[in-house]
Coordinates of N, CA and C in Angstrom, one line a residue:
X1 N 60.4 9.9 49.4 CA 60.8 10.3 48.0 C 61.6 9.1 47.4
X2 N 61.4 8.9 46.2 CA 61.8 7.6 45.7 C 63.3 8.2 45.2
X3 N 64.7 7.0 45.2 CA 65.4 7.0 45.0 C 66.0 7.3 43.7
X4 N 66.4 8.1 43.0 CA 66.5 8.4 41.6 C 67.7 7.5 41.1
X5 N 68.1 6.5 41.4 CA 69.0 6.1 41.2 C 68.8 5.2 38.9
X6 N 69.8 5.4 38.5 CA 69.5 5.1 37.2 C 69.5 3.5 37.1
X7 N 68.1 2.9 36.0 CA 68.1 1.4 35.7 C 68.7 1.4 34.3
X8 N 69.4 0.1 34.3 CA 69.3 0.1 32.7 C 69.3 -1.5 32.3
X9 N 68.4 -1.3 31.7 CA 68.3 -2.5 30.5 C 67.9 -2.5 29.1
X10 N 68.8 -3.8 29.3 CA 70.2 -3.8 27.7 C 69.5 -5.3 27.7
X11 N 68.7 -4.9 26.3 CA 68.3 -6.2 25.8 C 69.4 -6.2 24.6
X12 N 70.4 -7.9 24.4 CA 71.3 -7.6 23.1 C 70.3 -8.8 22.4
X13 N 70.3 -8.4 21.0 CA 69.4 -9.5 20.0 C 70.6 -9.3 18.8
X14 N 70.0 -10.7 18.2 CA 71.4 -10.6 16.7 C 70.1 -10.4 15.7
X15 N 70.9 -10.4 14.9 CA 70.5 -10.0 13.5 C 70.1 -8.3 12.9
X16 N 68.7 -8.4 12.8 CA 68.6 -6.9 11.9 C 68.3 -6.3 13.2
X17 N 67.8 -6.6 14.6 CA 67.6 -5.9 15.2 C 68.1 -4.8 16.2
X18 N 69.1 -5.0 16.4 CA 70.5 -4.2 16.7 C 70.2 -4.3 18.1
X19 N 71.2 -3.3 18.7 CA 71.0 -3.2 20.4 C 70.3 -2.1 21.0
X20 N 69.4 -2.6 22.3 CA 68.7 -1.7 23.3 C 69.1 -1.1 24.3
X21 N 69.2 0.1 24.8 CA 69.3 0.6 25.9 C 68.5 1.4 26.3
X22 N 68.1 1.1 27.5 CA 67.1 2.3 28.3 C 67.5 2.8 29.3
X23 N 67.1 3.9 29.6 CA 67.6 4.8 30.9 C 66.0 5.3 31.3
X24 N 66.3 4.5 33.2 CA 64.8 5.1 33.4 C 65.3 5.2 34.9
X25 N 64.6 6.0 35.4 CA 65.0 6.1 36.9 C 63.9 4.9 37.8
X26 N 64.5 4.8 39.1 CA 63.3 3.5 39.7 C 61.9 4.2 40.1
X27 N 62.2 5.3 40.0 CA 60.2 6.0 40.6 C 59.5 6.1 39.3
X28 N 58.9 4.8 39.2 CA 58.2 4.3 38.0 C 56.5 4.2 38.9
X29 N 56.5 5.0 39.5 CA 55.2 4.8 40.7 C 54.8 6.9 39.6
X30 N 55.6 7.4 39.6 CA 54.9 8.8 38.9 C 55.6 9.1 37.2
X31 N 57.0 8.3 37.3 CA 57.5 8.3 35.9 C 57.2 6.9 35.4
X32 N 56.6 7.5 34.0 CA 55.7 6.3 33.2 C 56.7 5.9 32.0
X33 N 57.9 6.3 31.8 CA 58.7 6.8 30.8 C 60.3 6.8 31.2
X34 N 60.9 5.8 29.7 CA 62.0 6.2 29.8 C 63.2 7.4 30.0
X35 N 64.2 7.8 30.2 CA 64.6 9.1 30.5 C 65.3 9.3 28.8
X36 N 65.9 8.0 28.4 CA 66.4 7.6 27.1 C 66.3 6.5 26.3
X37 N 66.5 6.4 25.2 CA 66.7 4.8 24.1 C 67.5 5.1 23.3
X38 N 68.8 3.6 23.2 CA 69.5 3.7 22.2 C 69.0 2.4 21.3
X39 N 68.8 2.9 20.2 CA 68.3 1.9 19.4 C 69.0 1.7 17.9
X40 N 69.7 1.1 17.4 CA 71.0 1.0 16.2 C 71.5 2.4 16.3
X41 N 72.1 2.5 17.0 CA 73.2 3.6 17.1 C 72.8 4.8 17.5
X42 N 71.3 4.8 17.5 CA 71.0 6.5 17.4 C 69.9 6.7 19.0
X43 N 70.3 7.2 20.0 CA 69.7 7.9 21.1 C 68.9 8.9 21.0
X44 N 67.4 8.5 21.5 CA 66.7 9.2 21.8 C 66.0 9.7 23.1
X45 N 65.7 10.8 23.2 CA 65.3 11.1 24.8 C 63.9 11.2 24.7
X46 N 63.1 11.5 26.1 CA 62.2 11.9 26.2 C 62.3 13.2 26.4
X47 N 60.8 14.0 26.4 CA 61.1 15.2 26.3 C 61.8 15.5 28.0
X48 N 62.8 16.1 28.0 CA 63.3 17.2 29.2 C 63.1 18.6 29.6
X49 N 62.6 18.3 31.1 CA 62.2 19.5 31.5 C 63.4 20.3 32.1
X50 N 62.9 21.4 32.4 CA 64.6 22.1 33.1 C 63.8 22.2 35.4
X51 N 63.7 20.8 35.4 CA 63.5 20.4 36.8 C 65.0 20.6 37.9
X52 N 64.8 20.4 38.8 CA 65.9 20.0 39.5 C 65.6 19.0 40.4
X53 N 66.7 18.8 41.1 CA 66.0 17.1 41.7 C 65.2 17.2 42.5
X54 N 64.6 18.2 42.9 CA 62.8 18.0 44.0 C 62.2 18.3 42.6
X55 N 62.2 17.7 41.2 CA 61.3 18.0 40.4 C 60.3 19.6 40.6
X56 N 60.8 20.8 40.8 CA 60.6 22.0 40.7 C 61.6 22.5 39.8
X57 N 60.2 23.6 39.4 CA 60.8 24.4 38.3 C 61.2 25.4 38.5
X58 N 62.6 26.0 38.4 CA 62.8 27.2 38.6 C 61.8 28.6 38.6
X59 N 62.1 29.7 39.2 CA 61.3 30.8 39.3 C 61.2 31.8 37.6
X60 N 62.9 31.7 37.1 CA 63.3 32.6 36.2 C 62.9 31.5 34.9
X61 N 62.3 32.2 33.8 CA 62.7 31.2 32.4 C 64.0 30.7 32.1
X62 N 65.2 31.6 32.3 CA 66.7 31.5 32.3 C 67.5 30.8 32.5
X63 N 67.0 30.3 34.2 CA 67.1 29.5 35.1 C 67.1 28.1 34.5
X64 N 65.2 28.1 34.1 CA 64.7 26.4 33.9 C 65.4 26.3 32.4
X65 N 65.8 27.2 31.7 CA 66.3 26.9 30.3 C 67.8 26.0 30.7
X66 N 68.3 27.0 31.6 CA 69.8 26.4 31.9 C 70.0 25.4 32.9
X67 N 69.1 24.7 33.9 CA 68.8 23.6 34.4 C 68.3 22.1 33.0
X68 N 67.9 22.9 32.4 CA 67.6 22.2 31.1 C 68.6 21.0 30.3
X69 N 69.4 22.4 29.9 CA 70.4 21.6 29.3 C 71.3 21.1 30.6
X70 N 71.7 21.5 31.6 CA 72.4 20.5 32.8 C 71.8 19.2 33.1
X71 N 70.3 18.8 32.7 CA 69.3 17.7 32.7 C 69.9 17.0 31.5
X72 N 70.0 17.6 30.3 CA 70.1 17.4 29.3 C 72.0 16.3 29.7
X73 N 72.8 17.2 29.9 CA 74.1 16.8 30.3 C 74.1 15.5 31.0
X74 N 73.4 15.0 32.0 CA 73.4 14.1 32.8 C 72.8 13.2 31.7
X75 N 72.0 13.2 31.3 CA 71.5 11.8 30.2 C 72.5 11.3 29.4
X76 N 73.3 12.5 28.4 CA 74.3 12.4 27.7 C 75.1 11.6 28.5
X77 N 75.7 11.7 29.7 CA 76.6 11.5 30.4 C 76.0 9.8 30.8
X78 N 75.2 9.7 31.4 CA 74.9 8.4 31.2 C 75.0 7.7 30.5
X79 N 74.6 7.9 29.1 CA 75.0 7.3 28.4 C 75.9 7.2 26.8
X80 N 77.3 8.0 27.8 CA 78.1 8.4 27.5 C 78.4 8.7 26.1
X81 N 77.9 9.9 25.7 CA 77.5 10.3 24.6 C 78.1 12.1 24.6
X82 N 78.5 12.5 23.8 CA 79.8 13.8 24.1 C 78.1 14.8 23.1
X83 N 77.7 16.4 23.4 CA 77.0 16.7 22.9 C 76.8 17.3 21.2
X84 N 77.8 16.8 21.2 CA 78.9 17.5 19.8 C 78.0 16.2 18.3
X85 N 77.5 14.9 19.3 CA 77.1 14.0 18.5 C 75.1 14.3 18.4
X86 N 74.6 15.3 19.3 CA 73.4 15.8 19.3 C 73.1 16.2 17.6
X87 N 72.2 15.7 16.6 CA 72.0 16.1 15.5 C 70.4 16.8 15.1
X88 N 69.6 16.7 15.9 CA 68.4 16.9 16.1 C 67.8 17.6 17.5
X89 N 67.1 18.5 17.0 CA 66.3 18.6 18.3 C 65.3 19.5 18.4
X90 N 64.2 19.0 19.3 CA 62.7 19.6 19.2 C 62.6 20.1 20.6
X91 N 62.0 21.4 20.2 CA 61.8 22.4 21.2 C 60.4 23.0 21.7
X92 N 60.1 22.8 22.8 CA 58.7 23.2 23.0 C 58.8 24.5 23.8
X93 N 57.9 25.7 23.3 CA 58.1 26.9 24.1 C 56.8 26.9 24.8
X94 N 56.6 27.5 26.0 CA 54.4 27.7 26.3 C 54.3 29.0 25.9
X95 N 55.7 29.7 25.6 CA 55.3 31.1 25.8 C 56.6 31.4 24.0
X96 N 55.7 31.2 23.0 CA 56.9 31.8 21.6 C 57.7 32.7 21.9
X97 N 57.2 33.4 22.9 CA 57.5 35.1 23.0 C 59.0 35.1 23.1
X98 N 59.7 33.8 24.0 CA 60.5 33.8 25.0 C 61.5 33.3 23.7
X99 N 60.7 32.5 22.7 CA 62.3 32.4 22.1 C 63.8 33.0 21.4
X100 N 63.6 34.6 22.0 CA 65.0 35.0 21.2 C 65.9 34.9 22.9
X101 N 64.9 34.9 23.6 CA 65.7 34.2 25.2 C 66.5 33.4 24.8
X102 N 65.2 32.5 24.8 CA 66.4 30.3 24.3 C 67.2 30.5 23.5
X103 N 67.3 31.3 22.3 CA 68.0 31.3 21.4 C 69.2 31.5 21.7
X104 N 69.2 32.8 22.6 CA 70.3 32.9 23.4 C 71.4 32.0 24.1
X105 N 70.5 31.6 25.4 CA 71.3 30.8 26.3 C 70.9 29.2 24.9
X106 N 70.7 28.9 24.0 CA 70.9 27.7 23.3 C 72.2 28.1 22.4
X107 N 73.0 29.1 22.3 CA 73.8 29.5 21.6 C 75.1 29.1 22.6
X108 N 74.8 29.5 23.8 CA 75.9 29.1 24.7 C 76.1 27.9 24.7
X109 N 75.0 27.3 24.8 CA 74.9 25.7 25.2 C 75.5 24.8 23.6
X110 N 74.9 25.2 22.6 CA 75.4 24.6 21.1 C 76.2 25.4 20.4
X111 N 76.8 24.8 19.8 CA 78.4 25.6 19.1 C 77.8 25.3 17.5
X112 N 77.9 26.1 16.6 CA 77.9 25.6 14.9 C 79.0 24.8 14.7
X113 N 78.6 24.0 13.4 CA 77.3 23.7 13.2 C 76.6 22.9 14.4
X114 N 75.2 23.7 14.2 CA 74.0 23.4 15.2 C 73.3 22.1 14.8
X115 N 72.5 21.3 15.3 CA 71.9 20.4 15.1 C 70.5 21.1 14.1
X116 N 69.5 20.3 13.9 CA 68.7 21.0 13.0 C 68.0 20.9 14.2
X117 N 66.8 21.9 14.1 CA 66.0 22.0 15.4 C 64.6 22.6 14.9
X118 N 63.6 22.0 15.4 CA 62.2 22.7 15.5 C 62.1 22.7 16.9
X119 N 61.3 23.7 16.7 CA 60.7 25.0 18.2 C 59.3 25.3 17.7
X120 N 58.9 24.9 18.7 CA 57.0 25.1 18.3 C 56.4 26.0 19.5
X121 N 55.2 26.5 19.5 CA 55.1 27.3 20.9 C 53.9 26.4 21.3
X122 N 53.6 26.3 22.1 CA 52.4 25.2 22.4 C 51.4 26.0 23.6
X123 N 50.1 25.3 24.1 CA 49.4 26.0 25.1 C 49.9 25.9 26.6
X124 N 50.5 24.6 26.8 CA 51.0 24.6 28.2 C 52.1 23.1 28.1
X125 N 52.6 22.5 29.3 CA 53.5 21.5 29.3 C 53.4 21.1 30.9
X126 N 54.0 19.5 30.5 CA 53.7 19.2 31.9 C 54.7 20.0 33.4
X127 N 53.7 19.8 34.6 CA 54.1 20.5 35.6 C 54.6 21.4 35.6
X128 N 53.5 22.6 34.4 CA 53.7 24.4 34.3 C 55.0 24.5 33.8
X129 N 55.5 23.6 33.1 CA 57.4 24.3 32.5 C 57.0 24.9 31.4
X130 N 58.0 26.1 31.0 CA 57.7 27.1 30.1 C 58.7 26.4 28.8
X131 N 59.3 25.4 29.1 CA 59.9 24.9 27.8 C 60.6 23.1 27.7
X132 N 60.5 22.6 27.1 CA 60.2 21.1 27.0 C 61.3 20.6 25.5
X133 N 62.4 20.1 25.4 CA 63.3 19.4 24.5 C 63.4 18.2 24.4
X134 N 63.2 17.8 23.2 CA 63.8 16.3 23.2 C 65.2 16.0 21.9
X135 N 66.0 15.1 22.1 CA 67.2 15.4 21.2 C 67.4 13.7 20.7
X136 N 67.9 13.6 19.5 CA 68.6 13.0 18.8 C 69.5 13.1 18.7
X137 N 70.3 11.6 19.2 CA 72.6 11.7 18.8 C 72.5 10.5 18.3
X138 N 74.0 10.7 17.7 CA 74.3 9.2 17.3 C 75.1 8.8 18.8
X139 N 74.8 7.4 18.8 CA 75.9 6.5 20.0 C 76.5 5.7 18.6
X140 N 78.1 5.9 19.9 CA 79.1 5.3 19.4 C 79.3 4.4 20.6
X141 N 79.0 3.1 20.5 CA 79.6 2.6 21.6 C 81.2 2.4 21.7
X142 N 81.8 2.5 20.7 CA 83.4 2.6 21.1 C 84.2 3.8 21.6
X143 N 83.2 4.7 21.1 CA 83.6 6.4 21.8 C 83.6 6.4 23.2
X144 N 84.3 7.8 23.6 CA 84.0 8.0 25.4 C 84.1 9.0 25.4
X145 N 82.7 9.9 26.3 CA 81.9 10.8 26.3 C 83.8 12.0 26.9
X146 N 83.2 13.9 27.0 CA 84.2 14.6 27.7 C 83.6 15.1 28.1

């Protein structure tokens, strides 16, 4: 099993192009994809699954919703970013049905004001997950994450 340990590279350039950061883990042998990008101020993720570290998905929807945002947590945390700066975010359901579920446990997880958010229901997602996020924050690099 490959080491998950976090890369980052930080390309700095002057002018209009502002600063890079990426978060990618080293098992680039099955992940093709950043985990994050900060690009002039504003962090972007790829979509997150609610995996755990043997990349399985929980049994309950509840479960992988709330492994989700603890996935979710660790990115922020990397790159130290508090979730309070989260302004966006896109939600993939496989199953619409489930969303007064997410709604739920996404209520615990986000405090008002909420970010703005689309939630779409889709036919399926990678490695059978029943729900799939990606988020927008601003980075402050002079901030420090709580």
């Amino acid at each position: 099993m490959k080491n998950n340990i976090l890369m980052f590279l930080i390309v700095v350039s002057s002018g209009t192009m502002g600063n890079y950061c990426y978060g990618q883990t080293t098992d680039t042998e099955t992940k093709v994809y950043s985990d994050f990008h900060i690009h002039q101020g504003v962090l972007y993720t790829s979509g997150i699954l609610g995996t755990d570290h043997k990349e399985n998905i929980p049994a309950k929807f509840e479960e992988e919703v709330r492994q989700l945002f603890a996935n979710l947590d660790k990115i922020l945390h990397r790159a130290n970013i508090r979730k309070e700066k989260i302004y966006s975010v896109t939600v993939f359901l496989s199953d619409i049905a489930k969303i007064d579920t997410f709604n739920e446990l996404y209520r615990n997880y986000f405090h008002a004001p909420f970010p703005v958010r689309t939630c779409v229901g889709v036919e399926g997602l990678a490695k059978k997950a029943r729900v799939e996020m990606s988020v927008l924050a601003i980075y402050d690099s002079q901030e420090k994450s709580g």
